[in-house]
Amino acid sequence: MIKVEGLTKYYGDFLAVDGISFEVNKGEIVGLLGPNGAGKTTTLRILTGYLLPSSGSVKIKDYDIYKDLRDIKKIIGYLPETTPLYNEMLVYDYLWFVADSKEIEEGKRLSELKRVAEICQIKNVMHKPVIELSKGYKQRVGLAAALLGDPDILILDEPTSGLDPNQIVEIREIIKEIGKEKTVLFSTHILSEAEATCDRLVIIHKGKIVADGKTEELKKGGDQFMVNIEIENTDEEMALSELKKVKGVENVELKGKNGTLKLELSGKTDFRKNLYLHIKSKDWVLLEMARASETLEEIFKKLTRE
Ligand code: ATP
């Protein structure tokens, strides 16, 4: 659906997007993740035809960003970082205006407005002026505008930015619902949101892609092999010093003690067998051993470190 190759964007001398390549397949919800200034908005603005790249290629379906901008704009619904809503307009009039600018036939506009109002749950505010809406509702109106014309692809720039936790959940649910039928690419800083909503994550830092994969794969791809264990009634000092001797274990951290010891062990290789044999040789009672993975936060921090 979306194929980006070697995409580069300079603002003057400043390199904002540095030769990135990625694909978004039909029906996927992909999160573009990265810290402030990583190049997310720039990338999304290029994909939606609002900014020209310095070099590289972008194909949306079979359309080329350099030649087929008009067609591309028709198959993409775009929610920019700041939705260009007109405060004094009624929601209904605003959506009518957007439908008109998207060249949706007049006879079909009303049913199209009803359709997007249903999806975004804004039927109750259709006759209110935009200025009276809460931020969450404004964002829903922006989403509804992006959905007008039933585009195959939705590109959303930080759709939940500035919303309260309840509004975030509501918008996330709408995105998930939309994602059942459409291809969605959206940017966010919020890791939990990306994790909860996306099939796949592309992490970008200083204009470069530093990771691309399914959330679970990214977690597994963290360079630490981690195991949590719980052992019974063992002396803490001795347990720590003994466990550090296990081949492959680089770090041992005490996570809790309450009659038992809970410990997290990490290293670069799979040390579970060595660990088990060592515990057995000490005759400790092993209550639990479970493979752990780095949290997305930890991986994100590592990947986007200065
Ligand atoms: P944020 O999460 O803060 O919105 P972002 O990942 O969307 O950040 P971009 O807005 O794409 O990042 O910006 C990438 C870099 O390009 C930043 O360093 C930014 O300051 C710079 N930049 C963006 N737009 C322009 C512009 N019009 N002129 C010059 N530099 C720009």
Coordinates of N, CA and C in Angstrom, one line a residue, residues 79 83 85 91 94-95 116-145 159 161-164 166-168 170-171 174:
L79 N -4.9 13.3 8.9 CA -5.2 14.1 10.0 C -3.9 14.7 10.4
T83 N -5.2 20.1 13.6 CA -6.3 20.0 12.6 C -6.8 21.4 12.3
L85 N -9.3 23.3 11.9 CA -10.8 23.5 12.0 C -11.1 25.0 12.1
V91 N -20.0 22.1 13.1 CA -19.3 20.8 12.7 C -19.9 20.3 11.4
Y94 N -18.6 22.4 8.6 CA -17.2 22.2 8.3 C -17.0 20.9 7.5
L95 N -17.7 19.8 7.9 CA -17.6 18.5 7.3 C -18.1 18.6 5.8
V116 N -19.5 9.0 8.5 CA -18.3 9.3 9.3 C -18.7 9.8 10.8
A117 N -19.9 10.5 10.8 CA -20.4 10.9 12.2 C -20.6 9.7 13.1
E118 N -21.1 8.6 12.4 CA -21.4 7.4 13.2 C -20.1 6.8 13.7
I119 N -19.2 6.6 12.8 CA -17.9 6.0 13.1 C -17.2 6.8 14.3
C120 N -17.2 8.1 14.1 CA -16.4 8.9 15.1 C -17.3 9.4 16.3
Q121 N -18.5 8.9 16.3 CA -19.4 9.3 17.4 C -19.5 10.8 17.7
I122 N -19.9 11.5 16.6 CA -20.0 13.0 16.8 C -21.4 13.4 16.4
K123 N -22.4 12.5 16.3 CA -23.7 12.9 15.9 C -24.3 13.9 16.8
N124 N -24.0 13.9 18.1 CA -24.6 14.8 19.0 C -24.0 16.2 19.0
V125 N -22.9 16.4 18.2 CA -22.3 17.7 18.2 C -22.3 18.3 16.7
M126 N -23.0 17.7 15.8 CA -23.0 18.1 14.4 C -23.5 19.5 14.3
H127 N -24.3 20.0 15.2 CA -24.9 21.3 15.0 C -24.3 22.3 16.0
K128 N -23.2 22.0 16.5 CA -22.5 22.9 17.5 C -21.3 23.6 16.7
P129 N -21.0 24.9 17.1 CA -19.9 25.5 16.5 C -18.6 24.8 17.0
V130 N -17.6 24.7 16.2 CA -16.3 24.0 16.5 C -15.8 24.6 17.8
I131 N -15.8 25.9 18.0 CA -15.2 26.5 19.2 C -15.8 26.0 20.5
E132 N -17.0 25.4 20.5 CA -17.6 24.9 21.7 C -17.2 23.5 22.0
L133 N -16.4 22.9 21.2 CA -16.1 21.4 21.4 C -14.9 21.3 22.3
S134 N -14.9 20.2 23.0 CA -13.7 19.8 23.8 C -12.6 19.3 22.9
K135 N -11.4 19.3 23.4 CA -10.3 18.9 22.5 C -10.5 17.5 21.9
G136 N -11.1 16.6 22.7 CA -11.3 15.2 22.3 C -12.3 15.2 21.1
Y137 N -13.4 16.0 21.2 CA -14.4 16.1 20.2 C -13.8 16.7 18.9
K138 N -12.9 17.8 19.1 CA -12.3 18.4 18.0 C -11.5 17.3 17.2
Q139 N -10.8 16.5 18.0 CA -10.0 15.5 17.3 C -10.9 14.5 16.6
R140 N -12.0 14.2 17.1 CA -13.0 13.3 16.4 C -13.5 13.9 15.2
V141 N -13.7 15.2 15.2 CA -14.1 15.9 14.0 C -13.0 15.8 12.9
G142 N -11.8 16.0 13.4 CA -10.7 15.9 12.5 C -10.6 14.6 11.8
L143 N -10.8 13.5 12.7 CA -10.8 12.2 12.2 C -11.9 11.9 11.2
A144 N -13.1 12.5 11.5 CA -14.2 12.3 10.6 C -13.9 13.0 9.3
A145 N -13.3 14.1 9.3 CA -12.9 14.8 8.1 C -11.9 14.0 7.2
P159 N -2.6 11.5 16.7 CA -4.0 11.7 16.8 C -4.5 11.9 18.3
S161 N -2.6 13.4 20.7 CA -1.7 14.4 21.4 C -2.6 15.4 22.2
G162 N -2.3 15.6 23.4 CA -3.0 16.6 24.2 C -4.4 16.2 24.8
L163 N -4.7 14.9 24.6 CA -6.0 14.5 25.1 C -5.9 13.8 26.5
D164 N -7.0 13.8 27.2 CA -6.9 13.2 28.6 C -7.0 11.7 28.4
N166 N -9.1 9.4 29.2 CA -10.3 8.8 28.6 C -10.4 9.1 27.2
Q167 N -10.1 10.3 26.8 CA -10.2 10.7 25.4 C -9.2 9.8 24.5
I168 N -8.1 9.6 25.1 CA -7.0 8.8 24.4 C -7.6 7.4 24.1
E170 N -10.7 6.5 23.9 CA -11.8 6.6 22.9 C -11.3 6.7 21.5
I171 N -10.3 7.6 21.3 CA -9.7 7.8 19.9 C -9.0 6.5 19.5
I174 N -11.5 4.1 18.2 CA -12.0 4.5 16.9 C -10.9 4.1 15.8

